[in-house]
Structure formats: C-alpha cells, structure tokens
PDB file of C-alpha atoms in Angstrom:
ATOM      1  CA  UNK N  54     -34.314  -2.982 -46.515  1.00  0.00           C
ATOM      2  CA  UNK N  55     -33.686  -6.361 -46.909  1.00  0.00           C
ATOM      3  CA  UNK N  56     -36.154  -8.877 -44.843  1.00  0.00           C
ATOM      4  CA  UNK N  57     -37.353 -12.463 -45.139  1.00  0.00           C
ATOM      5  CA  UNK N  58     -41.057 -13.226 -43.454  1.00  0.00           C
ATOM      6  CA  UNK N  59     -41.064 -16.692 -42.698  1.00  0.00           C
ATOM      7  CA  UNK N  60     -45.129 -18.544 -42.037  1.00  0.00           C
ATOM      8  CA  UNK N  61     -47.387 -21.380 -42.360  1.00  0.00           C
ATOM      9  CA  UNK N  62     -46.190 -23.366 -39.318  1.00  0.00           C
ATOM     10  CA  UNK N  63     -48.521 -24.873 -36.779  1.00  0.00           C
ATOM     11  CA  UNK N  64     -49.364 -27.335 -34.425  1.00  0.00           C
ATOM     12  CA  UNK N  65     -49.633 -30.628 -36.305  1.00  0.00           C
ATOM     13  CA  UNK N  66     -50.183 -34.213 -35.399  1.00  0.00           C
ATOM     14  CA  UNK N  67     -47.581 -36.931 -36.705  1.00  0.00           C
ATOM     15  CA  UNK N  68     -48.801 -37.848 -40.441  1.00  0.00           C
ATOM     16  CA  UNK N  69     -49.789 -34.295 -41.061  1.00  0.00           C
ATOM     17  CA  UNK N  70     -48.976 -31.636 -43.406  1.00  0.00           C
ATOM     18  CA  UNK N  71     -47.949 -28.339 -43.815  1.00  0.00           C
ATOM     19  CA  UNK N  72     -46.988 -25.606 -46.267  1.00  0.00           C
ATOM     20  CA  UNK N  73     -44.157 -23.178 -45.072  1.00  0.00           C
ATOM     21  CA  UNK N  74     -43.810 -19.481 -47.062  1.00  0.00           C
ATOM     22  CA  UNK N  75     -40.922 -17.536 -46.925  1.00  0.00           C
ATOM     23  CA  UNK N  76     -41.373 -13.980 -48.211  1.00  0.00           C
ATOM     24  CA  UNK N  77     -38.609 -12.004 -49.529  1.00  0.00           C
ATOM     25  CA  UNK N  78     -38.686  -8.178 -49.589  1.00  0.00           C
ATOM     26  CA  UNK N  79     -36.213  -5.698 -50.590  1.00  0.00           C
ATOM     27  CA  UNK N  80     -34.252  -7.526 -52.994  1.00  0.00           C
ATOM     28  CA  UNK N  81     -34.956 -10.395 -55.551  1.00  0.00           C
ATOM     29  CA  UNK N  82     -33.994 -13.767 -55.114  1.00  0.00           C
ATOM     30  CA  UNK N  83     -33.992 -14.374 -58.673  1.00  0.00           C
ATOM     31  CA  UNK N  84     -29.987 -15.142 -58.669  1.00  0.00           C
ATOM     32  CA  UNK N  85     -29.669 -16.670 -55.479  1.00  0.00           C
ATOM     33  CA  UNK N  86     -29.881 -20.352 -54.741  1.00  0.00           C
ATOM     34  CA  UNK N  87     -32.016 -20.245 -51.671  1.00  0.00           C
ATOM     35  CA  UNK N  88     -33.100 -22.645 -48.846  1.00  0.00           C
ATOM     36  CA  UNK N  89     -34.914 -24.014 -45.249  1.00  0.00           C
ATOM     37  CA  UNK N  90     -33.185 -24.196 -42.478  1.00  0.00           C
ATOM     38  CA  UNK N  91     -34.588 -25.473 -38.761  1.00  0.00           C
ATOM     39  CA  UNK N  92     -33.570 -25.170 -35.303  1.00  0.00           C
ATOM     40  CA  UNK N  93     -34.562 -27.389 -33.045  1.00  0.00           C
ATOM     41  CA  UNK N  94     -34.612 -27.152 -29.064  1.00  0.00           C
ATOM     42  CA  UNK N  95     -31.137 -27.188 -27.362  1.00  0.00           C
ATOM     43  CA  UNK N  96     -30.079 -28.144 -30.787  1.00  0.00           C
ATOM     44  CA  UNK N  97     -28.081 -26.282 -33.805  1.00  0.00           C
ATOM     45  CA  UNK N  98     -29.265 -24.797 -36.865  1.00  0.00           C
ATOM     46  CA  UNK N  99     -29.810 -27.249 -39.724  1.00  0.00           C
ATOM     47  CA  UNK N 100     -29.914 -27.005 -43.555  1.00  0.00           C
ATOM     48  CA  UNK N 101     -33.164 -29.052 -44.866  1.00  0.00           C
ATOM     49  CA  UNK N 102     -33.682 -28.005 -48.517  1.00  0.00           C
ATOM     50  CA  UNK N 103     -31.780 -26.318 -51.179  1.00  0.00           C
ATOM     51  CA  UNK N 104     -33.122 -24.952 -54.167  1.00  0.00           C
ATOM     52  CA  UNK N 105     -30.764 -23.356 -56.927  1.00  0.00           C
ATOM     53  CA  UNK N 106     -31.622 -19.833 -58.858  1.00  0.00           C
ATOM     54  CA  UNK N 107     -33.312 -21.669 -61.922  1.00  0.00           C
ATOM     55  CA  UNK N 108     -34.973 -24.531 -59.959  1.00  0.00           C
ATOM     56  CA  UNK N 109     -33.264 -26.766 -61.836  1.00  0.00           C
ATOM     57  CA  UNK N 110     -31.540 -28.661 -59.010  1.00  0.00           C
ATOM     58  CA  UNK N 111     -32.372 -29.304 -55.401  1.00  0.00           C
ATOM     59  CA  UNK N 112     -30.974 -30.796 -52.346  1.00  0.00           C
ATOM     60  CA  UNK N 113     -32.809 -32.215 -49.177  1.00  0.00           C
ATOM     61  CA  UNK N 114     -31.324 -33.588 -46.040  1.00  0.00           C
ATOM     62  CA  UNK N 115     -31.404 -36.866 -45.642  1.00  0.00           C
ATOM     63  CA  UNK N 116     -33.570 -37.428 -42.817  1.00  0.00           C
ATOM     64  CA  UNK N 117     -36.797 -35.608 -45.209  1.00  0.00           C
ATOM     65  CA  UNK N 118     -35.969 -37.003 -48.194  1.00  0.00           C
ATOM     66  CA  UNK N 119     -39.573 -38.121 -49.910  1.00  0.00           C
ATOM     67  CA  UNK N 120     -40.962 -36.038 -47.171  1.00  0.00           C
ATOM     68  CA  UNK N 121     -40.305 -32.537 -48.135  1.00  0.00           C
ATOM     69  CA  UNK N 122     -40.718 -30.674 -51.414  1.00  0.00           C
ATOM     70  CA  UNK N 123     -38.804 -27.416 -51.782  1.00  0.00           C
ATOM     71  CA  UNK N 124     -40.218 -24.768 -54.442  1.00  0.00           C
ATOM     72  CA  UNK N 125     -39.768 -21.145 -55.410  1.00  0.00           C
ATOM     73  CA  UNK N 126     -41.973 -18.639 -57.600  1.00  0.00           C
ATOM     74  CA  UNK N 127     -39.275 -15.643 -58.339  1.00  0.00           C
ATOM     75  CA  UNK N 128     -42.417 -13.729 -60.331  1.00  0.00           C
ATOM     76  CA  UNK N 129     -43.898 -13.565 -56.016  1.00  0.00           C
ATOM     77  CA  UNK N 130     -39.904 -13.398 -54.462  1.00  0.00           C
ATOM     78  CA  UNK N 131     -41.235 -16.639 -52.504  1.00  0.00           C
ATOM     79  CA  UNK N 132     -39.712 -19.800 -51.659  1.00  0.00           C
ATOM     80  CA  UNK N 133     -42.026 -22.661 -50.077  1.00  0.00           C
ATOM     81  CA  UNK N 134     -41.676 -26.227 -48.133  1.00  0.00           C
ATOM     82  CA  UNK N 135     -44.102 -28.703 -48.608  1.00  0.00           C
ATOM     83  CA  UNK N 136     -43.698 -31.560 -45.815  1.00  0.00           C
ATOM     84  CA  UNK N 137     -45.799 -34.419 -45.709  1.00  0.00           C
ATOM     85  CA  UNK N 138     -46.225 -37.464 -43.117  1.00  0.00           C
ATOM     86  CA  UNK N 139     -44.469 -34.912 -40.486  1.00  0.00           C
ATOM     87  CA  UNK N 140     -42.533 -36.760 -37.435  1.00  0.00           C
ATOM     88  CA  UNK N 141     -42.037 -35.506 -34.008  1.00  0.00           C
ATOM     89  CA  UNK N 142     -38.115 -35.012 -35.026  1.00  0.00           C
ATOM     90  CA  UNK N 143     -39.306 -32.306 -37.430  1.00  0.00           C
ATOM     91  CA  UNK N 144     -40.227 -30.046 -34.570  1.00  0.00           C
ATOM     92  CA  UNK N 145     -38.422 -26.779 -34.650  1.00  0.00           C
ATOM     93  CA  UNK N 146     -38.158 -23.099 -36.016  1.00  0.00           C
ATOM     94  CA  UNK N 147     -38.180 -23.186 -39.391  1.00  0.00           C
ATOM     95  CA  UNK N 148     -35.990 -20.293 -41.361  1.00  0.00           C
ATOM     96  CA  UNK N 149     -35.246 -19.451 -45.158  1.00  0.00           C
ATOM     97  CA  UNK N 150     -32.341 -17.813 -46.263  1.00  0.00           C
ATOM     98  CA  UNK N 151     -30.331 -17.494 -49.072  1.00  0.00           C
ATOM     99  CA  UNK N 152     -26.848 -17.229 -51.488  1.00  0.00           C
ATOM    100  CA  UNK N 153     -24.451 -19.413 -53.559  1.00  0.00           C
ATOM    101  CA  UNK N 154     -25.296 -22.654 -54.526  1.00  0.00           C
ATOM    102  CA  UNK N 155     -22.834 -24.284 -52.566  1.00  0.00           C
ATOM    103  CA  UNK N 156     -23.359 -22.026 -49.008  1.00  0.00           C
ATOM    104  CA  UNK N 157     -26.813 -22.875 -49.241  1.00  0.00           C
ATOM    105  CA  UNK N 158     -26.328 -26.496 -49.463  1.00  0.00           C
ATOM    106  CA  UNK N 159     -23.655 -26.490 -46.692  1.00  0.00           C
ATOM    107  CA  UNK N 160     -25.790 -23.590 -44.216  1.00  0.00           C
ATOM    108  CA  UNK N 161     -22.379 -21.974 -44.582  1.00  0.00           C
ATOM    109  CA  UNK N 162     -22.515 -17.578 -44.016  1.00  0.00           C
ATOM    110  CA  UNK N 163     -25.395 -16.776 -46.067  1.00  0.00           C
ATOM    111  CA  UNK N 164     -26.010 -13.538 -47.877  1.00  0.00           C
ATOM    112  CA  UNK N 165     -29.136 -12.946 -48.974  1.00  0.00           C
ATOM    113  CA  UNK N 166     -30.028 -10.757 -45.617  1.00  0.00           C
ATOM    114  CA  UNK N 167     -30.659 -10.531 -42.131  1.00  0.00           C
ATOM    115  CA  UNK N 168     -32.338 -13.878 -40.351  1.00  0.00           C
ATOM    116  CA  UNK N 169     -36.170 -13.191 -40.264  1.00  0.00           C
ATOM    117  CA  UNK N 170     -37.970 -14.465 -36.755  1.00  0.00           C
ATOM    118  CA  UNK N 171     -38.751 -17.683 -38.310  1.00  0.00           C
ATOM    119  CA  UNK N 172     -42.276 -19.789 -38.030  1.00  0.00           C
ATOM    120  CA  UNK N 173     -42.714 -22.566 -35.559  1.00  0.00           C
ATOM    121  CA  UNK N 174     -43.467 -25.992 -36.600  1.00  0.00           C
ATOM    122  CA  UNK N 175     -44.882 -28.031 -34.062  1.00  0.00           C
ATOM    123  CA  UNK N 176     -45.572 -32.186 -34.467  1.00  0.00           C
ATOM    124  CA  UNK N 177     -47.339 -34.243 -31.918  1.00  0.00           C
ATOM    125  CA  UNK N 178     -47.192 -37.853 -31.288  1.00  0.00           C
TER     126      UNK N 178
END
C-alpha cells in the first residue's frame, strides 16, 4: 500500500529551524515531481515547495522564498524541507504529496497516494 509518513515538526521560536521528512512507502517517487503542502488553522491547504522528478527545477511560494529549501534523495524514497528564520505565519500542518510537474506546482488532485496525517509545525513569537 501506498503511504506517505510525514515528521520533523516541532515547537519552534521565530528565527528557528527545522528539517521536515516525508517518507514514501509502497511506490517510488522516482518519476513524480513531488512537493510540501501546509494547512494552517481555519485556513486552506497551501502548496509551499515543488520539486520535479530529476531535481532539476523547483518552485517555492512566494511568501518562503530564501527561507525554505526543498530536496529529495529517490535512492531513500524521501523528500525534505529545510526552513530557516521560521515566522509565526509558517504555523501549520505540514503535508507532502506528489504527481505531475504542473499539479504539484498548482496543489491541483495529486496522485502519488492517500494524504498521510501530516507533522505539526509550530512557531512562537
């Protein structure tokens, strides 16, 4: 079965740093573009980082940009989030999912699988 394990959130205060993991089981995500999405309270779902199959291109939103550093190791089937000097507006579930190019970028219908539970990210002022 297909399932995505999503950790490395935390309480952190604003400046901090964390490291977010998204494990991928069942499948490879060698040929799909994949990508972090967040969710914060009484608030939609938002795409944050894109990264495509090779690595070779990459997309952030515009409110991390120089913030957050989106990576993938295909040889582990994991995709990671590097953010740096976190704000208070980061705050939120953090997901990874994944698919085209294009669907990632957008957080249009994804199909790499099912939505895992997501890890919380947490920044203080």
């Amino acid at each position: 079965q297909v399932q995505l394990v999503e950790s490395g959130g935390g309480l952190v205060q604003a400046g901090g740093s964390l490291r977010l993991s998204c494990a991928a089981s069942g499948r490879t995500i060698t040929s799909f573009a994949m990508g972090w999405f967040r969710q914060a309270p009484g608030k939609e779902r938002e795409s944050v980082a894109a990264i495509s199959w090779s690595g070779g291109s990459v997309y952030y939103v515009d409110s991390v940009k120089g913030r957050f550093t989106i990576s993938r190791d295909n040889a582990k089937n994991t995709v990671y989030l590097q953010m740096n000097n976190l704000k208070p507006e980061d705050t939120a579930v953090y997901y990874c999912n994944g698919g085209s190019w294009p669907a990632v970028v957008a957080g249009t219908p994804l199909t790499f699988g099912s939505w895992g539970q997501g890890t919380q990210v947490t920044v203080s002022s």
